[in-house]
PDB file of C-alpha atoms and ligand atoms in Angstrom:
ATOM      1  CA  MET A  26      10.278 326.338  54.235  1.00 40.00           C
ATOM      2  CA  ILE A  27      10.243 330.180  53.978  1.00 39.00           C
ATOM      3  CA  GLY A  28       6.776 330.021  53.983  1.00 39.00           C
ATOM      4  CA  ARG A  29       6.899 328.013  57.284  1.00 37.00           C
ATOM      5  CA  LEU A  30       9.193 330.762  58.621  1.00 36.00           C
ATOM      6  CA  SER A  31       7.245 333.472  57.461  1.00 37.00           C
ATOM      7  CA  GLY A  32       4.126 331.817  59.193  1.00 37.00           C
ATOM      8  CA  ILE A  33       6.109 331.427  62.223  1.00 38.00           C
ATOM      9  CA  VAL A  34       6.886 335.256  62.028  1.00 41.00           C
ATOM     10  CA  SER A  35       3.380 336.438  61.018  1.00 43.00           C
ATOM     11  CA  GLN A  36       2.071 334.214  64.331  1.00 49.00           C
ATOM     12  CA  LYS A  37       4.718 335.641  66.579  1.00 54.00           C
ATOM     13  CA  ALA A  38       4.365 339.289  65.508  1.00 56.00           C
ATOM     14  CA  PRO A  39       0.884 340.474  66.578  1.00 59.00           C
ATOM     15  CA  SER A  40       2.191 338.737  70.256  1.00 64.00           C
ATOM     16  CA  LEU A  41       5.073 340.671  70.257  1.00 64.00           C
ATOM     17  CA  ARG A  42       3.203 343.762  69.351  1.00 61.00           C
ATOM     18  CA  TYR A  43       0.701 342.851  72.221  1.00 57.00           C
ATOM     19  CA  ARG A  44       3.526 342.444  74.573  1.00 55.00           C
ATOM     20  CA  LEU A  45       5.072 345.822  73.864  1.00 61.00           C
ATOM     21  CA  SER A  46       1.521 347.163  73.655  1.00 58.00           C
ATOM     22  CA  LEU A  47       0.958 345.998  77.441  1.00 58.00           C
ATOM     23  CA  MET A  48       4.364 347.438  78.436  1.00 63.00           C
ATOM     24  CA  MET A  49       3.332 350.791  76.596  1.00 74.00           C
ATOM     25  CA  LYS A  50       0.050 350.703  78.491  1.00 89.00           C
ATOM     26  CA  PRO A  51       0.022 354.192  80.538  1.00 95.00           C
ATOM     27  CA  GLN A  52       0.804 353.605  83.983  1.00 96.00           C
ATOM     28  CA  VAL A  53      -1.641 355.835  86.646  1.00 98.00           C
ATOM     29  CA  VAL A  54      -0.598 357.076  90.233  1.00 98.00           C
ATOM     30  CA  PHE A  55      -4.008 358.769  91.518  1.00 98.00           C
ATOM     31  CA  VAL A  56      -2.867 361.448  93.686  1.00 99.00           C
ATOM     32  CA  LEU A  57      -5.894 362.539  96.161  1.00 99.00           C
ATOM     33  CA  GLY A  58      -6.570 364.784  99.338  1.00 98.00           C
ATOM     34  CA  GLY A  59      -8.256 367.644 100.792  1.00 98.00           C
ATOM     35  CA  PRO A  60      -8.379 370.990  99.149  1.00 98.00           C
ATOM     36  CA  GLY A  61      -4.808 372.407  99.782  1.00 98.00           C
ATOM     37  CA  ALA A  62      -3.591 368.944 101.158  1.00 98.00           C
ATOM     38  CA  GLY A  63      -0.465 369.879  98.730  1.00 98.00           C
ATOM     39  CA  LYS A  64      -1.210 367.629  95.995  1.00 98.00           C
ATOM     40  CA  GLY A  65       0.201 370.210  93.212  1.00 98.00           C
ATOM     41  CA  THR A  66       3.029 370.889  95.432  1.00 98.00           C
ATOM     42  CA  GLN A  67       4.128 367.339  95.702  1.00 98.00           C
ATOM     43  CA  CYS A  68       3.602 366.504  92.124  1.00 98.00           C
ATOM     44  CA  SER A  69       5.992 369.145  91.123  1.00 98.00           C
ATOM     45  CA  ARG A  70       8.680 367.728  93.133  1.00 98.00           C
ATOM     46  CA  ILE A  71       8.014 364.213  92.172  1.00 98.00           C
ATOM     47  CA  VAL A  72       8.184 365.020  88.179  1.00 98.00           C
ATOM     48  CA  GLU A  73      11.729 366.470  89.271  1.00 98.00           C
ATOM     49  CA  HIS A  74      12.886 363.289  90.441  1.00 97.00           C
ATOM     50  CA  TYR A  75      10.983 360.601  88.817  1.00 97.00           C
ATOM     51  CA  ASP A  76       9.982 359.974  85.166  1.00 96.00           C
ATOM     52  CA  TYR A  77       6.415 361.056  85.705  1.00 98.00           C
ATOM     53  CA  THR A  78       4.007 363.417  83.918  1.00 98.00           C
ATOM     54  CA  HIS A  79       1.896 365.606  86.410  1.00 98.00           C
ATOM     55  CA  LEU A  80      -1.772 365.932  85.268  1.00 98.00           C
ATOM     56  CA  SER A  81      -4.030 368.067  87.623  1.00 98.00           C
ATOM     57  CA  ALA A  82      -7.676 367.496  86.643  1.00 98.00           C
ATOM     58  CA  GLY A  83      -8.622 370.702  88.477  1.00 98.00           C
ATOM     59  CA  ASP A  84      -6.062 372.462  86.083  1.00 98.00           C
ATOM     60  CA  LEU A  85      -6.889 370.948  82.782  1.00 98.00           C
ATOM     61  CA  LEU A  86     -10.890 371.667  83.891  1.00 98.00           C
ATOM     62  CA  ARG A  87      -9.689 375.364  84.609  1.00 98.00           C
ATOM     63  CA  GLU A  88      -7.969 375.622  81.193  1.00 98.00           C
ATOM     64  CA  GLU A  89     -10.925 374.219  79.342  1.00 98.00           C
ATOM     65  CA  GLN A  90     -13.276 376.959  81.276  1.00 98.00           C
ATOM     66  CA  ALA A  91     -10.773 379.550  80.201  1.00 98.00           C
ATOM     67  CA  ARG A  92     -10.766 378.137  76.540  1.00 98.00           C
ATOM     68  CA  GLU A  93     -12.708 380.630  74.146  1.00 97.00           C
ATOM     69  CA  GLY A  94     -15.823 378.789  72.741  1.00 97.00           C
ATOM     70  CA  SER A  95     -15.410 375.704  75.107  1.00 98.00           C
ATOM     71  CA  GLU A  96     -19.216 374.116  75.471  1.00 98.00           C
ATOM     72  CA  TYR A  97     -18.554 373.397  79.232  1.00 98.00           C
ATOM     73  CA  GLY A  98     -17.267 376.662  80.234  1.00 98.00           C
ATOM     74  CA  LYS A  99     -20.063 377.693  82.312  1.00 98.00           C
ATOM     75  CA  LEU A 100     -21.111 374.269  83.718  1.00 98.00           C
ATOM     76  CA  ILE A 101     -17.169 373.933  84.862  1.00 98.00           C
ATOM     77  CA  ALA A 102     -16.938 377.751  86.453  1.00 98.00           C
ATOM     78  CA  GLY A 103     -20.121 376.747  88.459  1.00 98.00           C
ATOM     79  CA  CYS A 104     -18.999 373.433  89.555  1.00 98.00           C
ATOM     80  CA  ILE A 105     -15.369 374.692  91.175  1.00 98.00           C
ATOM     81  CA  LYS A 106     -17.012 377.885  92.746  1.00 97.00           C
ATOM     82  CA  GLU A 107     -19.305 375.638  94.347  1.00 97.00           C
ATOM     83  CA  GLY A 108     -17.022 372.975  95.175  1.00 97.00           C
ATOM     84  CA  SER A 109     -19.088 370.388  93.354  1.00 98.00           C
ATOM     85  CA  ILE A 110     -17.641 367.789  90.826  1.00 98.00           C
ATOM     86  CA  VAL A 111     -17.939 368.240  86.987  1.00 98.00           C
ATOM     87  CA  PRO A 112     -19.389 365.429  85.054  1.00 98.00           C
ATOM     88  CA  VAL A 113     -16.954 362.477  84.749  1.00 98.00           C
ATOM     89  CA  HIS A 114     -17.337 362.140  80.786  1.00 98.00           C
ATOM     90  CA  ILE A 115     -15.777 366.290  80.596  1.00 98.00           C
ATOM     91  CA  THR A 116     -12.919 365.229  82.905  1.00 98.00           C
ATOM     92  CA  ILE A 117     -11.802 361.994  81.421  1.00 98.00           C
ATOM     93  CA  LYS A 118     -12.074 363.907  78.031  1.00 98.00           C
ATOM     94  CA  LEU A 119      -9.466 366.366  78.946  1.00 98.00           C
ATOM     95  CA  LEU A 120      -7.551 363.864  80.832  1.00 98.00           C
ATOM     96  CA  TRP A 121      -6.933 361.195  78.122  1.00 97.00           C
ATOM     97  CA  LYS A 122      -6.149 363.954  75.621  1.00 97.00           C
ATOM     98  CA  ALA A 123      -3.158 364.984  77.679  1.00 98.00           C
ATOM     99  CA  MET A 124      -2.167 361.427  78.122  1.00 97.00           C
ATOM    100  CA  GLU A 125      -2.315 361.022  74.310  1.00 96.00           C
ATOM    101  CA  GLU A 126      -0.587 364.296  73.584  1.00 97.00           C
ATOM    102  CA  THR A 127       2.259 363.307  76.025  1.00 97.00           C
ATOM    103  CA  MET A 128       2.661 359.671  75.014  1.00 95.00           C
ATOM    104  CA  LYS A 129       2.596 361.027  71.288  1.00 93.00           C
ATOM    105  CA  LYS A 130       5.335 363.602  71.822  1.00 95.00           C
ATOM    106  CA  ASP A 131       7.471 360.862  73.355  1.00 93.00           C
ATOM    107  CA  GLU A 132       6.528 357.421  73.544  1.00 89.00           C
ATOM    108  CA  ARG A 133       8.457 356.657  76.776  1.00 90.00           C
ATOM    109  CA  LYS A 134       6.532 359.121  78.836  1.00 94.00           C
ATOM    110  CA  PHE A 135       3.681 356.821  79.632  1.00 96.00           C
ATOM    111  CA  HIS A 136       3.724 357.108  83.593  1.00 97.00           C
ATOM    112  CA  PHE A 137       1.240 359.611  84.920  1.00 98.00           C
ATOM    113  CA  LEU A 138       0.357 361.401  88.123  1.00 98.00           C
ATOM    114  CA  ILE A 139      -3.236 362.111  87.952  1.00 98.00           C
ATOM    115  CA  ASP A 140      -3.939 365.020  90.695  1.00 98.00           C
ATOM    116  CA  GLY A 141      -7.051 365.305  92.309  1.00 98.00           C
ATOM    117  CA  PHE A 142      -9.249 362.670  90.456  1.00 98.00           C
ATOM    118  CA  PRO A 143     -11.282 360.350  90.955  1.00 98.00           C
ATOM    119  CA  ARG A 144     -13.385 362.273  93.266  1.00 98.00           C
ATOM    120  CA  ASN A 145     -16.504 360.568  93.681  1.00 98.00           C
ATOM    121  CA  GLU A 146     -18.331 357.535  92.854  1.00 98.00           C
ATOM    122  CA  ASP A 147     -19.552 359.051  89.257  1.00 97.00           C
ATOM    123  CA  ASN A 148     -15.517 359.664  88.511  1.00 98.00           C
ATOM    124  CA  LEU A 149     -14.692 356.121  89.620  1.00 98.00           C
ATOM    125  CA  GLN A 150     -17.439 354.266  87.554  1.00 98.00           C
ATOM    126  CA  GLY A 151     -16.549 356.734  84.667  1.00 98.00           C
ATOM    127  CA  TRP A 152     -12.947 355.738  84.595  1.00 98.00           C
ATOM    128  CA  ASN A 153     -13.517 351.916  85.180  1.00 97.00           C
ATOM    129  CA  SER A 154     -15.811 351.748  82.319  1.00 96.00           C
ATOM    130  CA  THR A 155     -13.724 353.879  79.793  1.00 95.00           C
ATOM    131  CA  MET A 156     -10.225 353.854  81.135  1.00 96.00           C
ATOM    132  CA  ASP A 157      -9.882 350.313  82.941  1.00 90.00           C
ATOM    133  CA  GLU A 158      -8.613 348.676  79.280  1.00 91.00           C
ATOM    134  CA  LYS A 159      -6.440 351.824  78.336  1.00 94.00           C
ATOM    135  CA  ALA A 160      -4.300 352.298  81.644  1.00 96.00           C
ATOM    136  CA  LEU A 161      -3.040 350.520  84.640  1.00 96.00           C
ATOM    137  CA  VAL A 162      -3.592 352.158  88.175  1.00 97.00           C
ATOM    138  CA  LYS A 163      -0.609 351.205  89.933  1.00 97.00           C
ATOM    139  CA  PHE A 164      -1.717 352.951  93.171  1.00 98.00           C
ATOM    140  CA  VAL A 165      -3.255 355.905  95.021  1.00 98.00           C
ATOM    141  CA  LEU A 166      -1.169 358.308  96.732  1.00 98.00           C
ATOM    142  CA  PHE A 167      -3.160 359.964  99.566  1.00 98.00           C
ATOM    143  CA  PHE A 168      -1.927 363.488 101.266  1.00 98.00           C
ATOM    144  CA  ASP A 169      -3.916 363.460 104.746  1.00 98.00           C
ATOM    145  CA  CYS A 170      -4.026 366.698 105.988  1.00 98.00           C
ATOM    146  CA  ASN A 171      -6.716 368.118 108.785  1.00 96.00           C
ATOM    147  CA  ARG A 172      -9.534 370.411 107.580  1.00 96.00           C
ATOM    148  CA  GLU A 173      -7.838 373.400 109.802  1.00 96.00           C
ATOM    149  CA  VAL A 174      -4.411 373.238 107.898  1.00 98.00           C
ATOM    150  CA  CYS A 175      -6.240 372.840 104.729  1.00 97.00           C
ATOM    151  CA  ILE A 176      -8.427 375.644 104.915  1.00 97.00           C
ATOM    152  CA  GLU A 177      -5.662 377.939 106.290  1.00 97.00           C
ATOM    153  CA  ARG A 178      -3.094 377.234 103.154  1.00 98.00           C
ATOM    154  CA  CYS A 179      -5.724 377.762 100.495  1.00 98.00           C
ATOM    155  CA  LEU A 180      -6.871 381.301 102.181  1.00 98.00           C
ATOM    156  CA  GLU A 181      -3.133 382.035 102.320  1.00 98.00           C
ATOM    157  CA  ARG A 182      -2.724 381.116  98.747  1.00 97.00           C
ATOM    158  CA  GLY A 183      -5.921 382.932  97.771  1.00 97.00           C
ATOM    159  CA  LYS A 184      -4.492 386.389  98.465  1.00 97.00           C
ATOM    160  CA  SER A 185      -2.569 385.667  94.964  1.00 97.00           C
ATOM    161  CA  SER A 186      -3.880 382.811  93.535  1.00 95.00           C
ATOM    162  CA  GLY A 187      -6.759 384.357  91.403  1.00 95.00           C
ATOM    163  CA  ARG A 188      -8.953 381.151  92.266  1.00 96.00           C
ATOM    164  CA  THR A 189     -12.415 381.527  92.303  1.00 96.00           C
ATOM    165  CA  ASP A 190     -12.649 378.754  94.870  1.00 97.00           C
ATOM    166  CA  ASP A 191      -9.733 380.199  97.464  1.00 97.00           C
ATOM    167  CA  ASN A 192     -12.289 381.911  99.477  1.00 97.00           C
ATOM    168  CA  ARG A 193     -13.950 380.657 102.766  1.00 96.00           C
ATOM    169  CA  ASP A 194     -17.455 379.853 101.292  1.00 97.00           C
ATOM    170  CA  SER A 195     -16.266 377.851  98.475  1.00 97.00           C
ATOM    171  CA  LEU A 196     -13.751 376.434 101.015  1.00 97.00           C
ATOM    172  CA  GLU A 197     -16.483 375.159 103.204  1.00 97.00           C
ATOM    173  CA  LYS A 198     -17.993 373.493 100.130  1.00 98.00           C
ATOM    174  CA  ARG A 199     -15.142 371.824  98.852  1.00 98.00           C
ATOM    175  CA  ILE A 200     -14.447 370.295 102.171  1.00 98.00           C
ATOM    176  CA  LYS A 201     -17.597 369.072 102.469  1.00 98.00           C
ATOM    177  CA  THR A 202     -17.643 367.210  99.249  1.00 98.00           C
ATOM    178  CA  TYR A 203     -14.184 365.948  99.909  1.00 98.00           C
ATOM    179  CA  LEU A 204     -15.317 364.512 103.246  1.00 98.00           C
ATOM    180  CA  LYS A 205     -18.487 363.509 101.581  1.00 98.00           C
ATOM    181  CA  SER A 206     -17.465 361.947  97.937  1.00 98.00           C
ATOM    182  CA  THR A 207     -13.912 361.523  97.838  1.00 98.00           C
ATOM    183  CA  ARG A 208     -12.972 360.060 101.412  1.00 98.00           C
ATOM    184  CA  PRO A 209     -15.113 356.995 100.107  1.00 98.00           C
ATOM    185  CA  ILE A 210     -13.359 356.461  97.360  1.00 98.00           C
ATOM    186  CA  ILE A 211     -10.152 356.443  99.219  1.00 98.00           C
ATOM    187  CA  GLU A 212     -11.501 354.198 101.436  1.00 98.00           C
ATOM    188  CA  LEU A 213     -12.399 351.920  98.714  1.00 98.00           C
ATOM    189  CA  TYR A 214      -8.692 351.614  97.194  1.00 98.00           C
ATOM    190  CA  GLU A 215      -7.364 351.375 100.851  1.00 98.00           C
ATOM    191  CA  LYS A 216      -9.559 348.079 100.947  1.00 98.00           C
ATOM    192  CA  LEU A 217      -8.056 346.927  97.889  1.00 97.00           C
ATOM    193  CA  GLY A 218      -4.595 347.430  99.343  1.00 98.00           C
ATOM    194  CA  LYS A 219      -3.520 350.162  96.800  1.00 98.00           C
ATOM    195  CA  VAL A 220      -3.250 353.341  99.046  1.00 98.00           C
ATOM    196  CA  HIS A 221       0.044 354.781 100.403  1.00 98.00           C
ATOM    197  CA  SER A 222      -0.749 357.609 103.082  1.00 98.00           C
ATOM    198  CA  VAL A 223       1.402 360.529 103.711  1.00 98.00           C
ATOM    199  CA  ASP A 224       0.884 363.060 106.698  1.00 98.00           C
ATOM    200  CA  ALA A 225       0.496 365.896 104.744  1.00 98.00           C
ATOM    201  CA  SER A 226       0.291 368.492 107.430  1.00 98.00           C
ATOM    202  CA  LEU A 227       4.139 368.328 107.493  1.00 98.00           C
ATOM    203  CA  GLY A 228       6.581 370.776 105.848  1.00 98.00           C
ATOM    204  CA  VAL A 229       6.853 370.467 102.078  1.00 98.00           C
ATOM    205  CA  GLU A 230      10.578 368.550 102.622  1.00 98.00           C
ATOM    206  CA  GLU A 231       9.102 366.336 105.056  1.00 98.00           C
ATOM    207  CA  VAL A 232       6.252 365.294 103.151  1.00 98.00           C
ATOM    208  CA  PHE A 233       8.465 364.659 100.230  1.00 98.00           C
ATOM    209  CA  THR A 234      11.080 362.537 101.961  1.00 98.00           C
ATOM    210  CA  LYS A 235       8.079 360.276 102.743  1.00 98.00           C
ATOM    211  CA  VAL A 236       6.832 360.547  99.201  1.00 98.00           C
ATOM    212  CA  LYS A 237      10.248 359.525  98.043  1.00 98.00           C
ATOM    213  CA  ALA A 238      10.355 356.625  99.899  1.00 98.00           C
ATOM    214  CA  ILE A 239       7.003 355.630  98.421  1.00 98.00           C
ATOM    215  CA  PHE A 240       8.285 356.040  94.859  1.00 98.00           C
ATOM    216  CA  ASP A 241      11.566 354.599  95.403  1.00 97.00           C
ATOM    217  CA  LYS A 242       9.973 351.306  96.376  1.00 96.00           C
ATOM    218  CA  GLU A 243       7.106 351.458  93.818  1.00 93.00           C
ATOM    219  CA  GLY A 244       8.662 353.033  90.832  1.00 80.00           C
TER     220      GLY A 244
HETATM  221  N1  UP5 B  30       1.483 373.948 100.554  1.00 64.92           N
HETATM  222  C1  UP5 B  30       1.748 372.912 100.150  1.00 64.92           C
HETATM  223  N2  UP5 B  30       1.944 371.941 100.735  1.00 64.92           N
HETATM  224  C2  UP5 B  30       2.444 372.729 101.979  1.00 64.92           C
HETATM  225  C3  UP5 B  30       3.151 372.168 103.104  1.00 64.92           C
HETATM  226  N3  UP5 B  30       3.389 370.669 103.049  1.00 64.92           N
HETATM  227  N4  UP5 B  30       3.182 373.222 104.141  1.00 64.92           N
HETATM  228  C4  UP5 B  30       3.074 374.175 103.983  1.00 64.92           C
HETATM  229  N5  UP5 B  30       2.273 374.815 103.040  1.00 64.92           N
HETATM  230  C5  UP5 B  30       2.123 373.972 101.826  1.00 64.92           C
HETATM  231  O1  UP5 B  30      -1.104 373.653  97.978  1.00 64.92           O
HETATM  232  C6  UP5 B  30      -2.109 374.626  98.619  1.00 64.92           C
HETATM  233  C7  UP5 B  30      -1.259 375.566  99.229  1.00 64.92           C
HETATM  234  O2  UP5 B  30      -0.554 375.200 100.543  1.00 64.92           O
HETATM  235  C8  UP5 B  30      -0.222 376.198  98.288  1.00 64.92           C
HETATM  236  O3  UP5 B  30      -0.270 377.745  98.578  1.00 64.92           O
HETATM  237  C9  UP5 B  30       1.134 375.670  98.690  1.00 64.92           C
HETATM  238  O4  UP5 B  30       2.420 376.604  98.639  1.00 64.92           O
HETATM  239  C10 UP5 B  30       1.010 375.374 100.136  1.00 64.92           C
HETATM  240  P1  UP5 B  30      -1.400 372.688  96.424  1.00 64.92           P
HETATM  241  O5  UP5 B  30      -0.344 371.861  96.471  1.00 64.92           O
HETATM  242  O6  UP5 B  30      -1.786 373.641  95.693  1.00 64.92           O
HETATM  243  O7  UP5 B  30      -2.618 371.767  97.193  1.00 64.92           O
HETATM  244  P2  UP5 B  30      -3.550 371.123  96.315  1.00 64.92           P
HETATM  245  O8  UP5 B  30      -3.759 369.774  97.199  1.00 64.92           O
HETATM  246  O9  UP5 B  30      -3.302 370.993  94.881  1.00 64.92           O
HETATM  247  O10 UP5 B  30      -4.777 372.145  96.662  1.00 64.92           O
HETATM  248  P3  UP5 B  30      -6.006 372.557  95.628  1.00 64.92           P
HETATM  249  O11 UP5 B  30      -6.534 373.774  96.180  1.00 64.92           O
HETATM  250  O12 UP5 B  30      -5.487 372.160  94.072  1.00 64.92           O
HETATM  251  O13 UP5 B  30      -6.800 371.099  95.789  1.00 64.92           O
HETATM  252  P4  UP5 B  30      -8.235 370.909  95.149  1.00 64.92           P
HETATM  253  O14 UP5 B  30      -8.289 369.513  95.414  1.00 64.92           O
HETATM  254  O15 UP5 B  30      -9.250 371.414  95.918  1.00 64.92           O
HETATM  255  O16 UP5 B  30      -8.031 371.496  93.936  1.00 64.92           O
HETATM  256  P5  UP5 B  30      -8.325 371.008  92.319  1.00 64.92           P
HETATM  257  O17 UP5 B  30      -7.726 371.803  91.578  1.00 64.92           O
HETATM  258  O18 UP5 B  30      -7.863 369.465  92.259  1.00 64.92           O
HETATM  259  O19 UP5 B  30      -9.732 371.087  92.082  1.00 64.92           O
HETATM  260  C11 UP5 B  30     -10.659 372.372  92.118  1.00 64.92           C
HETATM  261  C12 UP5 B  30     -12.152 372.110  91.695  1.00 64.92           C
HETATM  262  O20 UP5 B  30     -12.163 371.551  90.524  1.00 64.92           O
HETATM  263  C13 UP5 B  30     -12.963 370.895  92.618  1.00 64.92           C
HETATM  264  O21 UP5 B  30     -13.172 371.541  93.805  1.00 64.92           O
HETATM  265  C14 UP5 B  30     -14.001 370.661  91.601  1.00 64.92           C
HETATM  266  O22 UP5 B  30     -14.761 371.637  91.662  1.00 64.92           O
HETATM  267  C15 UP5 B  30     -13.165 370.647  90.226  1.00 64.92           C
HETATM  268  N6  UP5 B  30     -12.812 369.355  90.047  1.00 64.92           N
HETATM  269  C16 UP5 B  30     -13.571 368.358  89.381  1.00 64.92           C
HETATM  270  O23 UP5 B  30     -14.757 368.850  89.109  1.00 64.92           O
HETATM  271  N7  UP5 B  30     -13.363 367.043  88.843  1.00 64.92           N
HETATM  272  C17 UP5 B  30     -11.638 366.688  89.233  1.00 64.92           C
HETATM  273  O24 UP5 B  30     -11.681 365.432  88.861  1.00 64.92           O
HETATM  274  C18 UP5 B  30     -11.102 367.582  89.716  1.00 64.92           C
HETATM  275  C19 UP5 B  30     -11.271 368.840  89.941  1.00 64.92           C
HETATM  276 MG1   MG B  31      -3.954 371.286  93.065  1.00 64.92          MG
END
């Protein structure tokens, strides 16, 4: 009898573990939009109201660039200044490390806002091949903002941000890359019915009201 019971228990245990591992699988919202669309600003607001962790791919790359001894420092610095996109294996390594560290500290923290990624076909393929099994993409939050507003916001911020890419020359390049490489990725997710768009040219509070409506519904 005990043998049979223990058989049942051992048969059931992996299944329970499996179900739990599915429940704990990191859940991701990709946050996309042009430079200065307000991705970072809105992500900061979201984490104040919802149980999400904000990971900005751009911030992680800037940190890695500044890290002493980083083998990628020069490459990242060049890409950022030129508004081109860093090879995906670097970005994913940083994102996954940050996700793991967050979940290790608190296993209930498995909801992530991934801000500014995926930006091109290479990013998307890299995510699909290495992360598809590990994480679930819930939806894409798209901050739709026109070019003039984006440029104006970044130039204004450039007066004090210290960012090497908040200048007109880099901004033209960033916008070009966004239109050529990132928009098609957003369109691809749109075809899958996974995009929530928000008019990001409005004021911060008005944009956040719309964002809240999305998170109240989608969780
Ligand atoms: N602001 C924000 N919202 C406003 C509003 N509604 N009304 C008025 N003002 C508003 O906001 C920008 C400025 O606008 C701020 O001053 C803010 O107060 C104001 P922010 O929230 O910072 O906008 P955000 O969309 O986050 O702009 P950011 O400049 O960060 O966008 P980018 O996508 O260009 O920058 P990111 O840091 O993501 O990437 C930088 C570079 O890193 C890329 O160009 C690329 O070279 C590299 N990168 C990769 O290679 N791979 C990646 O996966 C990610 C980045
Ligand atoms: Mg940002």
